[in-house]
XYZ file of C-alpha atoms in Angstrom:
80
model
C -14.619 17.906 28.012
C -11.020 18.531 27.396
C -9.679 15.107 26.830
C -12.503 14.608 24.349
C -11.472 17.718 22.540
C -7.565 16.480 22.606
C -8.884 12.850 21.148
C -10.820 14.548 18.198
C -7.297 17.016 17.485
C -5.304 13.683 17.769
C -7.768 12.110 15.300
C -7.799 14.766 13.108
C -4.151 15.199 12.973
C -3.360 11.381 12.253
C -5.899 11.423 9.120
C -4.181 14.416 7.844
C -0.733 12.537 8.194
C -1.903 9.482 6.342
C -3.488 11.837 3.417
C 0.252 13.742 3.333
C 1.855 9.935 3.251
C -0.318 8.774 0.569
C 0.218 11.642 -1.682
C 3.746 11.809 -0.585
C 3.815 8.118 -2.060
C 2.450 8.835 -4.896
C 4.836 11.646 -5.923
C 7.941 9.558 -5.309
C 7.189 6.631 -7.413
C 6.051 9.354 -10.075
C 9.266 10.647 -9.682
C 11.131 7.620 -10.092
C 9.384 6.346 -13.071
C 10.176 9.924 -14.911
C 13.655 9.576 -13.983
C 13.720 6.133 -15.110
C 12.304 7.074 -18.396
C 14.856 9.808 -18.600
C 17.820 7.398 -17.726
C 16.971 4.912 -20.322
C 16.742 7.246 -23.300
C 19.848 8.534 -22.279
C 21.506 5.224 -22.056
C 19.785 4.134 -25.311
C 20.186 6.944 -27.663
C 22.927 9.001 -26.154
C 21.027 11.930 -25.848
C 23.441 13.625 -23.094
C 20.531 15.444 -21.155
C 22.066 16.442 -17.810
C 20.195 15.854 -14.461
C 20.006 19.811 -13.401
C 17.210 20.687 -10.810
C 14.904 21.690 -13.642
C 15.151 18.163 -15.535
C 14.589 16.631 -12.015
C 11.626 18.769 -10.826
C 9.634 18.548 -14.383
C 10.664 14.452 -14.015
C 8.906 14.511 -10.644
C 6.413 16.238 -11.116
C 5.326 15.342 -14.600
C 6.676 11.496 -14.125
C 6.966 9.678 -17.520
C 5.179 12.451 -19.487
C 7.510 14.967 -17.830
C 10.444 12.987 -19.127
C 9.122 12.558 -22.353
C 8.591 16.588 -22.633
C 12.305 16.730 -21.585
C 13.511 14.769 -24.167
C 11.247 16.105 -26.907
C 12.379 19.502 -26.067
C 16.224 18.484 -26.149
C 15.451 16.999 -29.553
C 14.057 20.013 -31.139
C 17.006 21.978 -29.253
C 14.638 24.464 -27.091
C 16.125 23.597 -23.536
C 18.108 21.051 -21.970
């Protein structure tokens, strides 16, 4: 009976790890796209937005939309 419980626990842990790795991959891709958009905007328009922790986190969680939000806030002079 203990072997069956351990097998079920192992299956549950593996399913949990698969779900976490899939969401982590999505997060990393979203972050790279956001930072790439911010890099292109800095290179093309010469905005001079620094890559500090708040900017990186906004781009990581928001992706391209987060990068556009950082750019818009910088242009309006509100932040960054």
